[in-house]
XYZ file of C-alpha atoms in Angstrom:
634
model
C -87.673 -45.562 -22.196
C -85.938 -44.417 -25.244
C -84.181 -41.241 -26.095
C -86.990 -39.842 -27.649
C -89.093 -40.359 -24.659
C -86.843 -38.206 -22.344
C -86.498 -36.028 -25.255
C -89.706 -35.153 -24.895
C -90.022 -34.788 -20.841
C -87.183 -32.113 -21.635
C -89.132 -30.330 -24.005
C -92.339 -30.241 -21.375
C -90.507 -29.122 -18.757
C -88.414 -26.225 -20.531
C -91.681 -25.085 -21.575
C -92.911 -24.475 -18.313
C -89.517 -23.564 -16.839
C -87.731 -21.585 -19.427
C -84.073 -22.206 -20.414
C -82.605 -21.334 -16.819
C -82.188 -24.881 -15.118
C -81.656 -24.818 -11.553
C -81.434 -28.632 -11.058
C -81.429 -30.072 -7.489
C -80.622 -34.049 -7.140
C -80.707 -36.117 -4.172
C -77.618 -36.922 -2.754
C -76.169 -40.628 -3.721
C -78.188 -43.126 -4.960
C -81.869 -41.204 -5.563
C -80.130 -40.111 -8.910
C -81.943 -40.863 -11.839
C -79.208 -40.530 -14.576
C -80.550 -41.280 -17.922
C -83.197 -38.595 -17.257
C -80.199 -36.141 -15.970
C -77.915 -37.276 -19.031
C -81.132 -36.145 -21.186
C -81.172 -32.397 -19.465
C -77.338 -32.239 -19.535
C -77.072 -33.457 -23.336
C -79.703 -31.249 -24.104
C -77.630 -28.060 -22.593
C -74.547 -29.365 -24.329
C -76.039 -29.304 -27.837
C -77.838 -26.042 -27.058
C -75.932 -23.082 -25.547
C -78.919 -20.938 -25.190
C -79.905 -23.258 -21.773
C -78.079 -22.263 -18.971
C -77.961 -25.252 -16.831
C -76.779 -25.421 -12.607
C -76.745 -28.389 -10.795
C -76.431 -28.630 -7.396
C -76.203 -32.111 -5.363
C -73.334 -34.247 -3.646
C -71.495 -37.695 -3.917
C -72.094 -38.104 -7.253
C -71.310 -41.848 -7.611
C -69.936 -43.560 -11.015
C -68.361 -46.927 -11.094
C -64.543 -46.356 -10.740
C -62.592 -45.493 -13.325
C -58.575 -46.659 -13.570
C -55.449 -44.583 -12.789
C -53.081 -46.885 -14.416
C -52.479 -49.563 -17.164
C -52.630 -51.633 -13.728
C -55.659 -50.790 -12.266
C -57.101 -50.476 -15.602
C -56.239 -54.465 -15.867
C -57.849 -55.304 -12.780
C -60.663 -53.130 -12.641
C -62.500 -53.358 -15.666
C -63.987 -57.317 -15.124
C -64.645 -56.333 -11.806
C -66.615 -53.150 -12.742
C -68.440 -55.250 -15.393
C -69.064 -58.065 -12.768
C -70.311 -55.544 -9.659
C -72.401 -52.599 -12.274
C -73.298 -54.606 -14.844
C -72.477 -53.938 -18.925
C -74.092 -51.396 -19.596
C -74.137 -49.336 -16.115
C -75.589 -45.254 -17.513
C -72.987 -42.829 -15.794
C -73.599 -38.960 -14.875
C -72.190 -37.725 -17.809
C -71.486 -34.055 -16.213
C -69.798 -36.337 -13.076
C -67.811 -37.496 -16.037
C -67.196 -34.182 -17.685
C -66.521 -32.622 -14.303
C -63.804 -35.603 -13.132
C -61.880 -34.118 -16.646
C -62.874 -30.584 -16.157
C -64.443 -30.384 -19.706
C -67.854 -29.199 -18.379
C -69.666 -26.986 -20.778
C -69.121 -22.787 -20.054
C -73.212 -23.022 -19.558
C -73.027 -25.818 -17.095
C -72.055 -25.751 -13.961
C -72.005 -28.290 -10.973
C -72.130 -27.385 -7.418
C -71.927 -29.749 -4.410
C -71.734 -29.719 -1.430
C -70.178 -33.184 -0.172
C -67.832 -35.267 -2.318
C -67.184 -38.832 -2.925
C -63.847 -38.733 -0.616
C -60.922 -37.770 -2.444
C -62.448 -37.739 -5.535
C -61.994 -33.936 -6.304
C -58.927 -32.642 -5.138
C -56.822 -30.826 -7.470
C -60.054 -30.445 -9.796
C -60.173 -26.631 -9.751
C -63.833 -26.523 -10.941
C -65.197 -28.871 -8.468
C -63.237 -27.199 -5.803
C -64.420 -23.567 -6.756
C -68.221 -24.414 -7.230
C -68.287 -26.411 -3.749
C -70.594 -25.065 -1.159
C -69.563 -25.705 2.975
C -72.824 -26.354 4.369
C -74.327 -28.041 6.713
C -76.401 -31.146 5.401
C -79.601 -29.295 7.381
C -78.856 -26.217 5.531
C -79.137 -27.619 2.329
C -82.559 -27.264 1.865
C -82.364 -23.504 1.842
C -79.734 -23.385 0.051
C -80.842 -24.792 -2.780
C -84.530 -22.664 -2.600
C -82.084 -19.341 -2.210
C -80.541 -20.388 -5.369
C -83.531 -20.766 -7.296
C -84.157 -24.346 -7.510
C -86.568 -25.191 -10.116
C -86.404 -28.697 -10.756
C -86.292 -31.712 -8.811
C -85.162 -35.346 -10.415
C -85.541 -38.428 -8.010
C -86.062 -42.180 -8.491
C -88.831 -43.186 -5.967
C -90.244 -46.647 -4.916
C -93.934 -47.608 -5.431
C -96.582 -50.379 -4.371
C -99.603 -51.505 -4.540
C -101.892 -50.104 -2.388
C -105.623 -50.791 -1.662
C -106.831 -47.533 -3.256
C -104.077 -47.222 -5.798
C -100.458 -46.979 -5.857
C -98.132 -45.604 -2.889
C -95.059 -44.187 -3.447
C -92.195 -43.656 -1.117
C -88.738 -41.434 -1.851
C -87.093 -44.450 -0.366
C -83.382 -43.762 -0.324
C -83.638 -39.765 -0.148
C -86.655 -37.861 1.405
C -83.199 -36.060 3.341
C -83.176 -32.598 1.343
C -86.868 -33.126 -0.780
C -88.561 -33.321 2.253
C -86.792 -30.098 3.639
C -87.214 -28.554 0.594
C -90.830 -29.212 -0.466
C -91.366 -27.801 3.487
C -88.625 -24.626 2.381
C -90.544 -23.654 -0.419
C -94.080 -23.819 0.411
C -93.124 -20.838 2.785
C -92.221 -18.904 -0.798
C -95.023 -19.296 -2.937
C -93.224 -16.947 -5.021
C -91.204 -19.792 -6.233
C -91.897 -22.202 -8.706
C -90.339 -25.771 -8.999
C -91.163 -28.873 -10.538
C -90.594 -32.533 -8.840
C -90.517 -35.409 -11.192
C -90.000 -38.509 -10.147
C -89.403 -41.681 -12.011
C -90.151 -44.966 -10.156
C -87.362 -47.594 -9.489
C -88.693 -51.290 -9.546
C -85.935 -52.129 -7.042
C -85.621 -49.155 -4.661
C -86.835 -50.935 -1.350
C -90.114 -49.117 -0.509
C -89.783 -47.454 2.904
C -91.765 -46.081 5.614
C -91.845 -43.155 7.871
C -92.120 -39.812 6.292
C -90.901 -41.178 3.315
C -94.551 -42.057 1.865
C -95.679 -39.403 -0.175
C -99.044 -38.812 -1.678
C -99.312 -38.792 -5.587
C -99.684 -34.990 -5.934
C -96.437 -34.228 -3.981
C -94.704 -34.691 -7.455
C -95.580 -32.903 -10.961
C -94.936 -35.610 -13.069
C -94.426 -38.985 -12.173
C -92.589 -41.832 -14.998
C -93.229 -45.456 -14.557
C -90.854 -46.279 -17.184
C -88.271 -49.142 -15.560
C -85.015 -46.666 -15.667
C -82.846 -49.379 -16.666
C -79.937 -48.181 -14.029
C -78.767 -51.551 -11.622
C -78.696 -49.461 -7.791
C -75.280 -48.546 -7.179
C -73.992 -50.676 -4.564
C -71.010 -50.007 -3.107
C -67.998 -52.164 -2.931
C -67.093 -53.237 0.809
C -64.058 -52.441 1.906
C -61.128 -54.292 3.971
C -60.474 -53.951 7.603
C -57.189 -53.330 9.105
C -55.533 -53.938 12.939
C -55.434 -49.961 13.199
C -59.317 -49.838 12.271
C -60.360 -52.941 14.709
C -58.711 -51.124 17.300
C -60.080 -47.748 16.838
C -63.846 -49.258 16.628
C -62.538 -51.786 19.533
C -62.220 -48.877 21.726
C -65.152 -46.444 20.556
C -67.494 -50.045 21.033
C -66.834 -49.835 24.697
C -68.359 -46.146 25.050
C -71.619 -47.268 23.661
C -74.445 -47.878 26.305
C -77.213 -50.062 26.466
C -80.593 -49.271 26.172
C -78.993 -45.997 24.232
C -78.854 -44.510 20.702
C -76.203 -45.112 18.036
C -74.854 -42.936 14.836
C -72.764 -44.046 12.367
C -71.109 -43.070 8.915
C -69.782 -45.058 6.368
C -66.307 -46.654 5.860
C -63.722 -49.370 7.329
C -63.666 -47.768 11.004
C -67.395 -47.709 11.061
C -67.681 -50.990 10.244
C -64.977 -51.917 12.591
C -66.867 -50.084 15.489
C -70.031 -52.324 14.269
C -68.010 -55.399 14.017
C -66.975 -54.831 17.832
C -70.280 -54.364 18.530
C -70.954 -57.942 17.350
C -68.408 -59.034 19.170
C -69.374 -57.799 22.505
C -72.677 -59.258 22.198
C -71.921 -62.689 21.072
C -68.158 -63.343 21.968
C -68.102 -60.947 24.763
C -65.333 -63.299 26.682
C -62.575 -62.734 23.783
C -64.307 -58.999 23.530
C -63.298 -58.649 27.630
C -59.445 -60.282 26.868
C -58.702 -57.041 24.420
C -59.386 -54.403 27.526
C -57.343 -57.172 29.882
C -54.333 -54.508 29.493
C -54.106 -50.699 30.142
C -56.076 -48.477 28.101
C -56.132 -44.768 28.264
C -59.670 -43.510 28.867
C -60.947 -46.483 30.393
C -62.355 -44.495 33.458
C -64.766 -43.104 30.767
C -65.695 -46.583 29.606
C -66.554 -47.002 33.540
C -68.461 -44.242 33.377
C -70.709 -43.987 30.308
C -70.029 -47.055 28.201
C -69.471 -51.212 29.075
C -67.855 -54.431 28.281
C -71.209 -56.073 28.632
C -73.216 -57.573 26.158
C -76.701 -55.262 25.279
C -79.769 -56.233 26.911
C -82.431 -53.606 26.341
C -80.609 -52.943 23.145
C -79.447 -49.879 20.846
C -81.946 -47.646 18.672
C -80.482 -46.352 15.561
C -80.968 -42.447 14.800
C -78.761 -41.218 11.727
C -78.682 -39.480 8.568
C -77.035 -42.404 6.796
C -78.645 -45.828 7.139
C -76.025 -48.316 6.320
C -75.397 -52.348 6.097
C -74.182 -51.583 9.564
C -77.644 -51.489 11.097
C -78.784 -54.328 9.185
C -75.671 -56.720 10.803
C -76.479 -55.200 14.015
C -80.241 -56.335 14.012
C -79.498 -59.200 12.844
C -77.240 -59.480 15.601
C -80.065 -58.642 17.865
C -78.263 -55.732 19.444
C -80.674 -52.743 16.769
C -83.746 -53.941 19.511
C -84.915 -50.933 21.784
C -87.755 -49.148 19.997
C -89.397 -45.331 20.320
C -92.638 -44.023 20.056
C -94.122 -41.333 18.767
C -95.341 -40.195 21.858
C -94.005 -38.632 25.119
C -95.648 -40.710 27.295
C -95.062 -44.113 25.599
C -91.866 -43.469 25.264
C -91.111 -42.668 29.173
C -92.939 -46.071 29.408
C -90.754 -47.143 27.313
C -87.290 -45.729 28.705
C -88.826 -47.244 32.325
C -88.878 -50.447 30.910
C -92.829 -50.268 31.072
C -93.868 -50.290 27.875
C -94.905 -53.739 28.296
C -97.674 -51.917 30.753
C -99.310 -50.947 27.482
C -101.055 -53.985 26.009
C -100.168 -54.395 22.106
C -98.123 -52.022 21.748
C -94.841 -53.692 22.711
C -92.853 -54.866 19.770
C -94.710 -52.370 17.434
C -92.129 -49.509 18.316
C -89.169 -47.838 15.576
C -85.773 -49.229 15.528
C -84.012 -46.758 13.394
C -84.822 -43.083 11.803
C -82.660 -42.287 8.750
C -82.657 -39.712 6.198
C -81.091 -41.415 3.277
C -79.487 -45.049 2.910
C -76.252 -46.366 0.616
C -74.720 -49.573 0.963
C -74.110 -53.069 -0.258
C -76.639 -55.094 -3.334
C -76.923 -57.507 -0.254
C -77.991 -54.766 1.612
C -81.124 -53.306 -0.612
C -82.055 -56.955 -0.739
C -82.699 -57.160 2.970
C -84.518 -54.101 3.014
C -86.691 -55.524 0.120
C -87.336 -58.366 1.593
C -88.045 -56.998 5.061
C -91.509 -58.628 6.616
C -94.885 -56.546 7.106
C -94.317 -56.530 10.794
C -90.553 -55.160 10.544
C -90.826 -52.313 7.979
C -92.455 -49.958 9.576
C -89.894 -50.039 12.263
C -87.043 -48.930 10.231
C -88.296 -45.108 8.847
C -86.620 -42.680 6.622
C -87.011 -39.128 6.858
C -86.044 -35.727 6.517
C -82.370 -34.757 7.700
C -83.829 -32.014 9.151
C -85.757 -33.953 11.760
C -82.808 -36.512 12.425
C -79.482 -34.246 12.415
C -80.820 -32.178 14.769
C -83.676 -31.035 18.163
C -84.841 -28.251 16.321
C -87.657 -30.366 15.103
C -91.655 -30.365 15.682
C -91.063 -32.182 19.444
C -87.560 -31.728 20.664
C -89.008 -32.817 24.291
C -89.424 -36.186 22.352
C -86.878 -36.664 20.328
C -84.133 -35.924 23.574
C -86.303 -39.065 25.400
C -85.749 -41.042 22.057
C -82.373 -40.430 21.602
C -81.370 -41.315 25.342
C -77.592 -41.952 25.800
C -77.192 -41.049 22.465
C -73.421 -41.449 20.738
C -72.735 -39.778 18.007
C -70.282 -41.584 16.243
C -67.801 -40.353 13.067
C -64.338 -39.906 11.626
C -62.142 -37.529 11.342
C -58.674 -36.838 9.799
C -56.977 -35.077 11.916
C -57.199 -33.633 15.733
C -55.488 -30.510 17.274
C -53.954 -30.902 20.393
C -56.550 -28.147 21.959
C -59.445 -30.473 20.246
C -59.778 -29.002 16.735
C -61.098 -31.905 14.757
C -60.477 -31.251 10.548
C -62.838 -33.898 8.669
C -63.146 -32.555 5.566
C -60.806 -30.185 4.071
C -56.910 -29.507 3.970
C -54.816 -27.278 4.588
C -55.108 -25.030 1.242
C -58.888 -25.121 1.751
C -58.976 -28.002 -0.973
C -61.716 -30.081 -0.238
C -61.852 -33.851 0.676
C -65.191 -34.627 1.150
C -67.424 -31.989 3.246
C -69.218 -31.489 6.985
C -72.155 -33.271 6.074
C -74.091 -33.697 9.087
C -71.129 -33.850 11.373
C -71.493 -30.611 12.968
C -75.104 -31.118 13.933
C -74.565 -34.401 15.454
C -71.325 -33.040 17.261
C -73.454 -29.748 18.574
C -76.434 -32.050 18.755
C -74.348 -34.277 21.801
C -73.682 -31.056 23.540
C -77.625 -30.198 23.672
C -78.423 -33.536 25.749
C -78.057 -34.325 29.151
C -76.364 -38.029 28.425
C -75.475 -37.196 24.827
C -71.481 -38.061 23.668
C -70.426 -36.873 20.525
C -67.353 -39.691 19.992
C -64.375 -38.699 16.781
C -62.666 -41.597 15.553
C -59.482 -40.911 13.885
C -56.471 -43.345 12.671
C -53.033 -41.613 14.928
C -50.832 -41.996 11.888
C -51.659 -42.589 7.927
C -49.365 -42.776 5.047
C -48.845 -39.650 2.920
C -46.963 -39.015 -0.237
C -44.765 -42.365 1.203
C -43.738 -41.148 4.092
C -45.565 -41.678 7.691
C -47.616 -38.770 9.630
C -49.437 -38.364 12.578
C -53.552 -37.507 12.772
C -52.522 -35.532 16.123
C -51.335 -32.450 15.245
C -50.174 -29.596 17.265
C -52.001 -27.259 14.834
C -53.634 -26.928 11.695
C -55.304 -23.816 9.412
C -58.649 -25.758 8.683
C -61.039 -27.159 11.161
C -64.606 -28.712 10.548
C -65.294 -29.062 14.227
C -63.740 -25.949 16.446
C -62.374 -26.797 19.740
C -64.967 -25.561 21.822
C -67.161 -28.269 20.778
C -64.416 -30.528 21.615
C -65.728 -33.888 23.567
C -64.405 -37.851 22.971
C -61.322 -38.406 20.638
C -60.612 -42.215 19.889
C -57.564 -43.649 18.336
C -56.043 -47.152 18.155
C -54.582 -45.992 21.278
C -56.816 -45.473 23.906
C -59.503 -42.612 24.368
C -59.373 -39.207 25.166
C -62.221 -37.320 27.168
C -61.902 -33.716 25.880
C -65.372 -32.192 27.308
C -65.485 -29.480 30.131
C -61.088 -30.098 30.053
C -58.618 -27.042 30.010
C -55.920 -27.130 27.081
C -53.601 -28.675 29.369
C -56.012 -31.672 30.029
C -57.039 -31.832 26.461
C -53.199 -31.833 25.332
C -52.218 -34.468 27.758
C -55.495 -36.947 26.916
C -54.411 -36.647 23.601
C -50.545 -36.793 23.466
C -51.532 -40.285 25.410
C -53.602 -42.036 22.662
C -50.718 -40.488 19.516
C -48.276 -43.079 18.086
C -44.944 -43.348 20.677
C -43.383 -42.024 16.985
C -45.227 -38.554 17.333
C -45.272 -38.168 20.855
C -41.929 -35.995 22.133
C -42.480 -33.672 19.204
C -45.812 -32.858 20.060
C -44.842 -32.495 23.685
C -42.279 -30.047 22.900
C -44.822 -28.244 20.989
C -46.870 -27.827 23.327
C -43.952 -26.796 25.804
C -42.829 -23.990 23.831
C -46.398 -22.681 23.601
C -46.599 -22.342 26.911
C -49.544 -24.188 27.606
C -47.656 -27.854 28.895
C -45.806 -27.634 31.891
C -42.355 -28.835 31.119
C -41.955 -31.459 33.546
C -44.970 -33.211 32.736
C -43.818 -36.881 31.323
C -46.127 -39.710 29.390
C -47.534 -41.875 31.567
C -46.296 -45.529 30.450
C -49.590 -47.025 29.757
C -49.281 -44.815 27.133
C -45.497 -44.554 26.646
C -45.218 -47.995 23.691
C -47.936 -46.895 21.541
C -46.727 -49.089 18.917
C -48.309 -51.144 15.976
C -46.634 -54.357 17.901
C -48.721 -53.354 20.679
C -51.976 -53.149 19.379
C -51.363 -57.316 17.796
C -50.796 -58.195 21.350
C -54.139 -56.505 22.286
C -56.009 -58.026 19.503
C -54.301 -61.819 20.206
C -57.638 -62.667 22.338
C -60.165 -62.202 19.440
C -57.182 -63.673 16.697
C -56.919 -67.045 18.331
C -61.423 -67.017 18.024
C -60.673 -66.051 14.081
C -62.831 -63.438 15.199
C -60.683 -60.749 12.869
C -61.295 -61.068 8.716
C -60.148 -58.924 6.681
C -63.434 -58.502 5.272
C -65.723 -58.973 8.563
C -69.131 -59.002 6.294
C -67.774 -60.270 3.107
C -66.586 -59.044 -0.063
C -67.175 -58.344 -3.456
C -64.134 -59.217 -4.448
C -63.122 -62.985 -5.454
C -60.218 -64.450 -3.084
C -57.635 -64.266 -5.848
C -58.864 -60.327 -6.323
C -58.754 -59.636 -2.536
C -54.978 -60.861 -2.659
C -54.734 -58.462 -5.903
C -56.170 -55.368 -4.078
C -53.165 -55.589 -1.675
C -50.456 -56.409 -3.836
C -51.681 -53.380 -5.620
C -51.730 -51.209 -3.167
C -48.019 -52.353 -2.084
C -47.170 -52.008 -5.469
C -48.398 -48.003 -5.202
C -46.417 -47.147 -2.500
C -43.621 -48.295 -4.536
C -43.870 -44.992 -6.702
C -42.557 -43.202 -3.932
C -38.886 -44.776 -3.983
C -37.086 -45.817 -7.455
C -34.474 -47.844 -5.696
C -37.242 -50.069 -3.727
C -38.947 -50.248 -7.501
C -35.792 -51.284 -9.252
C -34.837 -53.811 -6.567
C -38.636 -55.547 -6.652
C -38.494 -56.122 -10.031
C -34.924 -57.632 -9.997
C -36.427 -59.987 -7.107
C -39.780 -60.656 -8.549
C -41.141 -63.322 -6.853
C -42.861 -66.960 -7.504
C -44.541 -67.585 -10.011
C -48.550 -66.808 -10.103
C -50.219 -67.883 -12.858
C -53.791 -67.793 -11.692
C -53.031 -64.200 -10.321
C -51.237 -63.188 -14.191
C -54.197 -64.533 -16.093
C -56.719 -62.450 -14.000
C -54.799 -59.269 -15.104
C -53.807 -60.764 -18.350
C -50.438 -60.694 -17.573
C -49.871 -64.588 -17.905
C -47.675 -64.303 -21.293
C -46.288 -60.646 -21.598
C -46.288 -58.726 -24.988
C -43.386 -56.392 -24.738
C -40.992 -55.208 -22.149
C -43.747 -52.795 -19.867
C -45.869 -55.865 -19.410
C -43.159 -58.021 -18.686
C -41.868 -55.419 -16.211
C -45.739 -54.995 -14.975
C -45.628 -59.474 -14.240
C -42.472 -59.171 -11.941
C -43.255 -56.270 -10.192
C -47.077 -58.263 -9.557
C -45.061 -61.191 -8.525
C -42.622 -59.570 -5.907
C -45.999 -57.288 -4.431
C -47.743 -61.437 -4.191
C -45.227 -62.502 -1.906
């Protein structure tokens, strides 16, 4: 389409709208932003629109910090988004806090990180649950609706499907048919590679106003896959063993949830080296007893979670994403009898996962395009409001679906009474936001065999200097502690539900780093709520990095332990670049360790210098730039 074209789609729909814009976008990748750049252009170069936009994660390829990054980023970004990638322009006038005084831009989850210190992002955000977004946005006054959407051929006509986001426009179309009063438009412009899904994701033509068949010209924003340390194979080591078989899985995004699926893997198809890492003493391993395994999965997993990830796809492939649901109570007691095979043909026709929006890897979307007739209706998007939560049409159902269900996500920090912070600091500056983690948390506590499990690194590097994720206290929480159930570090696990303070503070002083451990005792000492000659057991007494390499040493000698367990978009020589910059970054913190790098440099690396262009310095900051590269190499 040209400009002219969207041009004119403005001009249509601020004639049946007027010039107040309440503009609701899907969250992530259901964006489509050269139709948004034409309503936000439009406001900029006429002050008389009042435009408010209200979404989350907002994704544009990354921009540099530093003459550095700049030098290493920029063929990449070219490489992974393409030349001519369109950006959100007000993501981009937001980042710089140059938005327009008639625009504004509300959301309510961020890219992580990506907003802090940005006073207009921070003072716009809304803390709301993802199920609650729905009504949000109709109490605001939404009015218009922008998605990309998936079609196909279908034997009376085209079928479309909201592919990677019928999460809120579901809810919403649903929210505002009970107030007729208000009027909003849903246009929809069709992606020719959005993966068409199933489930309530199919839509009927008249569910939007306008539909545009014009190719969008926007490459699906695929995320870059990130690394995998010791401290995050540990953590999803020991949250792996809590998962049962012939249960129900949830999973967010990032390097511990893909070390938790990478276990996974493991136990099914290397389950001898998987067995050697529990061969020592690990705190919490009467739980594991209890509601988890070491054994490989049988019946299988069934995924149910807002986000549907490359995760799921490795573990199908890995034949472990194999039990399947039903709509229907009494196929799916069949079903959770191990009957089902009772009813002829229906066996093998069942769901695999439920999801309300998806985000991942270009290798991912490719799968799901390519997915068979027979598999894709058994993967099924819908709204967040049926999957977060039991409030739906058939909780009775969805409790026998989601049997020995385990809620699985991450968290920053954890009080010592249970207190989980995910999202926010301290000065109410906001990382990221709840998302759906509430509901899933208060959704474990509603079932029978339900576990809602926190993962959460016990120490992380901030402002260069070392700090522990166990705290004794802390003025923000996302999750209070009365919801408190499974903590998991690198360390061990700590059962948390039904325990008294004392029990909770104990469980959790014994999966902290050794480092953090007689502070936080004394802590909770002086509060009064320790008693004083209590002492740390010593399975849990050398919580050290050195310990958790011996633990790993079984699946190390099966070079069961990449950096990059499902592969990379980097090249090798970049993937050695990423860490030397990050070393290189922590080097800010200390002058003297900066001056005495570059006076030590390193060996030469000229295939590393010509990839950032370094290979025959102009000037003294790029010759400084080449040695400092050269020490962070070695």
């Amino acid at each position: 389409m040209s400009n002219n074209d969207y041009a004119d789609i403005v001009d249509q729909v601020l004639a049946q709208i007027g010039k107040h814009v309440v503009l609701g976008l899907p969250l992530g990748l259901g964006k489509p932003n050269r139709l948004i750049n034409a309503f936000y252009h439009r406001a900029c170069q006429d002050t008389s629109i009042r435009l408010d936009i209200f979404t989350a994660l907002s994704l544009n390829p990354p921009k540099p910090g530093s003459e550095l990054e700049q030098r290493f980023l920029q063929p990449f970004v070219k490489r992974h988004f393409g030349e001519d990638y369109p950006r959100l322009a007000y993501a981009d006038a937001l980042a710089s806090q140059q938005l327009p005084a008639n625009i504004t831009v509300t959301e309510f989850y961020f890219q992580s990180g990506s907003m802090l210190g940005n006073t207009d992002a921070q003072r716009h955000y809304v803390s709301s649950n993802y199920t609650h977004v729905a009504r949000d946005l109709a109490d605001r006054g939404v009015n218009l609706i922008l998605q990309l959407v998936a079609r196909r051929a279908g034997e009376s006509g085209w079928q479309y499907s909201l592919s990677s986001n019928p999460d809120v426009t579901l809810d919403l179309a649903e929210e505002l048919r009970h107030r007729p009063d208000r009027k909003c438009l849903i246009l929809a412009q069709v992606h020719p590679d959005l993966p068409f899904m199933a489930g309530d994701a199919l839509v009927g033509e008249d569910f939007f106003h306008q539909i545009i068949n014009d190719d969008p010209q926007q490459p699906l924003f695929a995320l870059p896959r990130s690394p995998v340390t010791t401290q995050d194979y540990c953590v999803g080591m020991n949250a792996s063993a809590l998962v049962a078989d012939d249960g129900t899985l949830q999973i967010g995004i990032g390097s511990l949830s893909d070390a938790l699926v990478y276990s996974l893997i493991q136990r099914q198809q290397n389950n001898e080296a998987y067995r050697g890492y529990f061969n020592q003493a690990l705190p919490g391993q009467a739980l594991i007893d209890a509601i988890g395994g070491h054994d490989s999965f049988d019946a299988g997993l069934y995924g149910a979670s807002e986000m549907f990830l490359d995760g799921f796809m490795h573990l199908y492939q890995a034949g472990i994403l194999k039990r399947e649901v039903f709509d229907d109570e009494r196929l799916q007691s069949l079903a959770n009898a191990g009957r089902i095979g009772e009813q002829g043909g229906i066996e093998g026709s069942g769901a695999l996962l439920d999801a309300a929006f998806f985000l991942g890897s270009e290798h991912f979307y490719r799968w799901l395009r390519q997915l068979t007739e027979a598999e894709w209706p058994r993967f099924r998007m819908s709204s967040v409001g049926r999957i977060n939560q039991l409030y739906g049409g058939n909780p009775a159902l969805e409790k026998l679906q989601r049997q020995k269900a385990r809620f699985i996500n991450t968290c920053m920090m954890v009080s010592l009474t249970g207190a989980a912070t995910s999202d926010g600091l301290k000065d109410h500056q906001l990382v990221s936001g709840v998302g759906g983690q509430y509901n899933f948390v208060a959704m474990a506590h509603a079932m029978r065999d339900g576990r809602s499990i926190l993962m959460l690194r016990s120490t992380r590097q901030s402002g260069g200097k070392l700090t522990s994720g166990i705290v004794w206290e802390y003025p923000h929480c996302t999750i209070p502690r009365h919801l408190r159930d499974i903590v998991v570090t690198e360390y061990g696990i700590a059962d948390l539900r039904g325990a008294t303070d004392e029990e909770c503070i104990k469980a959790l002083i014994c999966i902290s780093d050794s480092r953090f451990q007689q502070k936080l005792t004394k802590k909770a000492v002086a509060a009064g709520k320790l008693d004083a000659s209590w002492t740390i057991p010593s399975a849990a007494s050398a919580n050290t990095p050195a310990s958790l390499e011996a633990r790993l040493d079984a699946l190390r000698l099966t070079g069961n332990l990449p950096r990059y367990p499902f592969g990379s978009d980097f090249t090798e020589l970049e993937q050695q670049l990423v860490v030397a910059l990050q070393r290189l970054k922590r080097l800010k913190h200390t002058k003297l360790q900066a001056l005495g790098a570059l006076l030590r440099a390193g060996p030469d690396a000229p295939e590393a210098l010509s990839r950032m262009g370094l290979a025959e310095p102009r000037g003294p900051r790029q010759w400084i730039y080449a040695r400092l590269l050269r020490w962070a190499l070695t």
